[in-house]
């Protein structure tokens, strides 16, 4: 063949409508994939026009490859079709997924409680080096981001309070708003969210990578509990450090309110200080510390849970880190609601 093959569509346009049979008369010593693709498209055109095809004139290799191609099942392209699922169906599926995940979450919580009980009774020995490493990662190395966020939140609270209190000439109570808000609620809440995004995702990524590398399977093979060896130090580290970070965040937020009030709103330094001291008492600090402890626990729990549930590929590690942050913030929000109502009912 010294000429280029015609396009099948052009050839089909030139074919007369009265043709009912197609035969091949070839004497080819060699052919390539282009010829095979041309014949395959031509056969499809003949099938569409109800034209009978006699393949005896084709080379034996071409006939065999055409038979193999026709025998193979047609596969759908991934991701080309659109889902027919309604929004209501997807919402229901998401809710069912949460309920399906419930038993796994409760089971993991039970394992952690058992591990803590073994630690309390001296039946297991924690690797203190791992604990201090996690304490350093979760605490001192998080001070910068906690400082920035807490300062900005304190500034926002001061401006919000000033805008309303100016109407009644009670700007001095900005100190009460900032101090009580930061110590009781906002300091712990913002610290929990920061730690969920920073440390919780890191826990999930580290444990997920160990799942991919089958290191956790190796622990189980050696008779070492991954909960005792990997999860427990991380849980203890956040339970210890998040309350301390909460106190630090509260102090930074109050300092931001002090700076704004004395420089922008004309409140005296000692007036602001005395008003802050009068507004706060020990119960406010206890509420903040309890909330910080709970938030640290749920963040560590979420990060370790998603890391231990991670799949065996790199994509699963990223999904585990994302899921850890989402789960952590969700549990923090639920815990904040429950604790706020609880302390209100107690009158604290």
C-alpha positions as semicolon CSV with decimal commas, in nm:
position;residue;x (nm);y (nm);z (nm)
1;X;0,000;0,000;0,000
2;X;0,176;0,316;-0,122
3;X;-0,105;0,552;-0,025
4;X;-0,237;0,667;0,310
5;X;-0,543;0,493;0,443
6;X;-0,866;0,692;0,394
7;X;-1,063;0,806;0,695
8;X;-1,342;0,557;0,768
9;X;-1,602;0,832;0,793
10;X;-1,504;0,966;0,452
11;X;-1,508;0,617;0,309
12;X;-1,853;0,559;0,457
13;X;-1,984;0,875;0,289
14;X;-1,858;0,750;-0,046
15;X;-2,011;0,405;-0,011
16;X;-2,328;0,353;-0,209
17;X;-2,642;0,274;-0,017
18;X;-2,716;-0,034;-0,226
19;X;-2,411;-0,230;-0,105
20;X;-2,506;-0,543;0,089
21;X;-2,177;-0,733;0,094
22;X;-1,813;-0,636;0,150
23;X;-1,516;-0,854;0,057
24;X;-1,144;-0,801;0,100
25;X;-0,880;-0,879;-0,161
26;X;-0,543;-0,813;-0,005
27;X;-0,198;-0,952;-0,060
28;X;-0,013;-0,793;0,229
29;X;0,321;-0,917;0,352
30;X;0,326;-0,669;0,641
31;X;0,084;-0,433;0,812
32;X;0,075;-0,211;1,118
33;X;-0,167;-0,103;1,390
34;X;-0,302;0,177;1,171
35;X;-0,432;-0,077;0,920
36;X;-0,587;-0,279;1,202
37;X;-0,762;0,031;1,344
38;X;-0,889;0,119;0,994
39;X;-1,036;-0,228;0,940
40;X;-1,193;-0,229;1,286
41;X;-1,367;0,107;1,224
42;X;-1,477;-0,010;0,880
43;X;-1,633;-0,323;1,026
44;X;-1,831;-0,112;1,271
45;X;-1,960;0,103;0,985
46;X;-2,066;-0,208;0,797
47;X;-2,243;-0,337;1,106
48;X;-2,432;-0,008;1,139
49;X;-2,538;-0,024;0,770
50;X;-2,630;-0,394;0,785
51;X;-2,359;-0,482;0,534
52;X;-2,237;-0,841;0,541
53;X;-1,858;-0,868;0,564
54;X;-1,643;-1,154;0,435
55;X;-1,307;-1,151;0,611
56;X;-1,134;-1,432;0,424
57;X;-0,928;-1,187;0,219
58;X;-0,770;-1,032;0,528
59;X;-0,435;-1,154;0,663
60;X;-0,461;-1,428;0,924
61;X;-0,308;-1,211;1,197
62;X;-0,559;-0,933;1,136
63;X;-0,850;-1,176;1,157
64;X;-0,721;-1,315;1,488
65;X;-0,673;-0,973;1,646
66;X;-1,016;-0,859;1,532
67;X;-1,172;-1,167;1,685
68;X;-0,992;-1,103;2,014
69;X;-1,101;-0,739;2,018
70;X;-1,464;-0,829;1,954
71;X;-1,459;-1,098;2,223
72;X;-1,329;-0,859;2,491
73;X;-1,605;-0,697;2,702
74;X;-1,661;-0,325;2,659
75;X;-1,553;-0,140;2,974
76;X;-1,692;0,191;3,090
77;X;-1,453;0,480;3,134
78;X;-1,400;0,571;3,498
79;X;-1,547;0,900;3,606
80;X;-1,726;0,981;3,279
81;X;-2,076;0,911;3,400
82;X;-2,268;1,130;3,636
83;X;-2,430;0,997;3,948
84;X;-2,808;0,971;3,953
85;X;-2,813;0,985;4,333
86;X;-3,024;1,263;4,479
87;X;-2,907;1,505;4,746
88;X;-3,137;1,340;4,999
89;X;-2,987;1,000;4,919
90;X;-2,631;1,128;4,965
91;X;-2,723;1,296;5,295
92;X;-2,879;0,973;5,417
93;X;-2,572;0,776;5,313
94;X;-2,348;1,016;5,504
95;X;-2,560;0,979;5,818
96;X;-2,553;0,600;5,789
97;X;-2,175;0,614;5,748
98;X;-2,152;0,800;6,079
99;X;-2,361;0,535;6,252
100;X;-2,158;0,257;6,090
101;X;-1,841;0,423;6,218
102;X;-1,986;0,441;6,570
103;X;-1,899;0,084;6,679
104;X;-1,541;0,125;6,556
105;X;-1,505;0,452;6,748
106;X;-1,645;0,296;7,065
107;X;-1,418;-0,006;7,025
108;X;-1,111;0,214;6,988
109;X;-1,219;0,417;7,292
110;X;-1,249;0,095;7,491
111;X;-0,897;-0,009;7,391
112;X;-0,762;0,327;7,508
113;X;-0,943;0,301;7,842
114;X;-0,803;-0,050;7,894
115;X;-0,455;0,077;7,809
116;X;-0,488;0,361;8,062
117;X;-0,603;0,114;8,327
118;X;-0,299;-0,105;8,261
119;X;-0,077;0,202;8,288
120;X;-0,239;0,302;8,619
121;X;-0,189;-0,047;8,764
122;X;0,171;-0,071;8,644
123;X;0,108;-0,359;8,403
124;X;0,261;-0,173;8,112
125;X;0,557;0,060;8,092
126;X;0,538;0,364;7,869
127;X;0,836;0,476;7,668
128;X;0,904;0,806;7,838
129;X;1,128;0,922;7,554
130;X;0,834;0,904;7,313
131;X;0,613;1,085;7,564
132;X;0,854;1,377;7,609
133;X;0,900;1,400;7,233
134;X;0,524;1,427;7,181
135;X;0,498;1,677;7,469
136;X;0,757;1,899;7,301
137;X;0,585;1,872;6,963
138;X;0,238;1,946;7,102
139;X;0,339;2,212;7,354
140;X;0,641;2,441;7,310
141;X;0,644;2,414;6,931
142;X;0,278;2,520;6,916
143;X;0,328;2,838;7,120
144;X;0,381;3,065;6,820
145;X;0,060;2,981;6,637
146;X;-0,137;2,976;6,963
147;X;0,002;3,320;7,051
148;X;-0,093;3,473;6,717
149;X;-0,445;3,330;6,708
150;X;-0,517;3,409;7,074
151;X;-0,393;3,767;7,041
152;X;-0,617;3,826;6,740
153;X;-0,916;3,667;6,911
154;X;-0,864;3,884;7,219
155;X;-0,843;4,189;6,995
156;X;-1,169;4,092;6,821
157;X;-1,349;4,042;7,152
158;X;-1,232;4,383;7,274
159;X;-1,358;4,560;6,962
160;X;-1,690;4,374;6,968
161;X;-1,742;4,463;7,332
162;X;-1,643;4,825;7,282
163;X;-1,889;4,869;6,998
164;X;-2,183;4,771;7,219
165;X;-2,068;4,901;7,557
166;X;-1,990;5,246;7,417
167;X;-2,364;5,302;7,376
168;X;-2,421;5,289;7,753
169;X;-2,089;5,437;7,861
170;X;-1,966;5,110;8,012
171;X;-1,644;5,052;7,819
172;X;-1,469;4,947;8,138
173;X;-1,659;4,619;8,114
174;X;-1,454;4,528;7,807
175;X;-1,216;4,381;8,063
176;X;-1,491;4,152;8,196
177;X;-1,593;4,038;7,849
178;X;-1,241;3,960;7,731
179;X;-1,126;3,799;8,056
180;X;-1,427;3,574;8,116
181;X;-1,468;3,491;7,747
182;X;-1,105;3,390;7,702
183;X;-1,067;3,200;8,030
184;X;-1,397;3,011;8,025
185;X;-1,456;2,937;7,659
186;X;-1,265;3,099;7,377
187;X;-0,912;3,020;7,496
188;X;-0,982;2,648;7,529
189;X;-1,191;2,635;7,211
190;X;-0,937;2,808;6,988
191;X;-0,653;2,606;7,136
192;X;-0,843;2,285;7,067
193;X;-0,910;2,383;6,706
194;X;-0,546;2,483;6,654
195;X;-0,419;2,156;6,801
196;X;-0,670;1,960;6,592
197;X;-0,537;2,114;6,273
198;X;-0,172;2,102;6,375
199;X;-0,115;1,801;6,600
200;X;-0,421;1,583;6,536
201;X;-0,349;1,570;6,164
202;X;0,018;1,496;6,238
203;X;-0,082;1,201;6,458
204;X;-0,302;1,063;6,180
205;X;-0,032;1,110;5,916
206;X;0,239;0,943;6,126
207;X;0,027;0,644;6,223
208;X;-0,112;0,622;5,870
209;X;0,238;0,609;5,725
210;X;0,323;0,331;5,969
211;X;0,014;0,145;5,846
212;X;0,131;0,184;5,486
213;X;0,479;0,056;5,577
214;X;0,322;-0,234;5,775
215;X;0,509;-0,126;6,089
216;X;0,195;-0,158;6,302
217;X;0,149;-0,513;6,173
218;X;0,505;-0,582;6,280
219;X;0,424;-0,462;6,634
220;X;0,130;-0,701;6,653
221;X;0,343;-0,986;6,518
222;X;0,598;-0,924;6,794
223;X;0,322;-0,923;7,055
224;X;0,347;-0,548;7,121
225;X;0,021;-0,357;7,157
226;X;0,012;-0,059;6,918
227;X;-0,228;0,115;7,156
228;X;0,020;0,093;7,444
229;X;0,323;0,172;7,233
230;X;0,193;0,437;6,990
231;X;-0,143;0,576;7,100
232;X;-0,097;0,608;7,476
233;X;0,203;0,850;7,467
234;X;0,017;1,076;7,225
235;X;-0,296;1,074;7,439
236;X;-0,103;1,158;7,756
237;X;0,095;1,432;7,580
238;X;-0,215;1,621;7,467
239;X;-0,399;1,568;7,795
240;X;-0,103;1,734;7,969
241;X;-0,026;2,011;7,723
242;X;-0,362;2,140;7,596
243;X;-0,475;2,268;7,941
244;X;-0,145;2,452;7,977
245;X;-0,180;2,595;7,627
246;X;-0,534;2,699;7,721
247;X;-0,404;2,902;8,016
248;X;-0,139;3,057;7,795
249;X;-0,394;3,141;7,523
250;X;-0,623;3,302;7,781
251;X;-0,338;3,518;7,912
252;X;-0,241;3,630;7,560
253;X;-0,603;3,712;7,477
254;X;-0,640;3,919;7,795
255;X;-0,314;4,097;7,713
256;X;-0,451;4,183;7,367
257;X;-0,765;4,326;7,524
258;X;-0,551;4,528;7,764
259;X;-0,340;4,677;7,485
260;X;-0,640;4,770;7,273
261;X;-0,840;4,911;7,563
262;X;-0,558;5,129;7,696
263;X;-0,434;5,257;7,360
264;X;-0,758;5,288;7,160
265;X;-1,045;5,321;7,403
266;X;-0,876;5,534;7,669
267;X;-0,914;5,295;7,963
268;X;-0,643;5,325;8,227
269;X;-0,395;5,043;8,273
270;X;-0,467;4,992;8,643
271;X;-0,842;5,031;8,587
272;X;-0,836;4,751;8,331
273;X;-0,618;4,534;8,553
274;X;-0,838;4,580;8,860
275;X;-1,154;4,513;8,658
276;X;-1,004;4,193;8,517
277;X;-0,898;4,067;8,860
278;X;-1,244;4,144;9,000
279;X;-1,419;3,966;8,712
280;X;-1,223;3,641;8,736
281;X;-1,234;3,380;9,007
282;X;-1,107;3,026;9,048
283;X;-1,420;2,868;8,901
284;X;-1,357;3,034;8,565
285;X;-1,008;2,888;8,549
286;X;-1,135;2,544;8,651
287;X;-1,396;2,550;8,374
288;X;-1,132;2,647;8,119
289;X;-0,892;2,377;8,236
290;X;-1,160;2,107;8,226
291;X;-1,258;2,208;7,875
292;X;-0,896;2,217;7,765
293;X;-0,838;1,868;7,902
294;X;-1,145;1,733;7,724
295;X;-1,052;1,902;7,396
296;X;-0,699;1,765;7,414
297;X;-0,836;1,417;7,474
298;X;-1,076;1,423;7,180
299;X;-0,812;1,567;6,944
300;X;-0,562;1,295;7,036
301;X;-0,835;1,033;7,011
302;X;-0,944;1,153;6,665
303;X;-0,591;1,169;6,528
304;X;-0,493;0,825;6,656
305;X;-0,825;0,670;6,549
306;X;-0,799;0,789;6,190
307;X;-0,432;0,700;6,174
308;X;-0,498;0,344;6,291
309;X;-0,786;0,316;6,040
310;X;-0,568;0,435;5,751
311;X;-0,551;0,230;5,432
312;X;-0,242;0,096;5,261
313;X;-0,161;0,368;5,010
314;X;-0,039;0,726;5,002
315;X;-0,382;0,866;4,921
316;X;-0,524;0,703;5,233
317;X;-0,268;0,888;5,448
318;X;-0,393;1,224;5,324
319;X;-0,753;1,118;5,372
320;X;-0,673;1,004;5,727
321;X;-0,516;1,340;5,813
322;X;-0,816;1,528;5,673
323;X;-1,061;1,300;5,850
324;X;-0,873;1,345;6,178
325;X;-0,913;1,723;6,162
326;X;-1,282;1,702;6,071
327;X;-1,353;1,445;6,342
328;X;-1,155;1,641;6,599
329;X;-1,333;1,971;6,533
330;X;-1,670;1,795;6,532
331;X;-1,601;1,631;6,868
332;X;-1,470;1,959;7,009
333;X;-1,792;2,135;6,908
334;X;-2,008;1,863;7,060
335;X;-1,798;1,862;7,378
336;X;-1,815;2,242;7,406
337;X;-2,193;2,235;7,381
338;X;-2,232;1,959;7,638
339;X;-1,986;2,113;7,884
340;X;-2,136;2,461;7,854
341;X;-2,484;2,329;7,936
342;X;-2,340;2,109;8,213
343;X;-2,159;2,394;8,388
344;X;-2,460;2,621;8,349
345;X;-2,681;2,365;8,520
346;X;-2,426;2,337;8,801
347;X;-2,421;2,713;8,839
348;X;-2,049;2,737;8,777
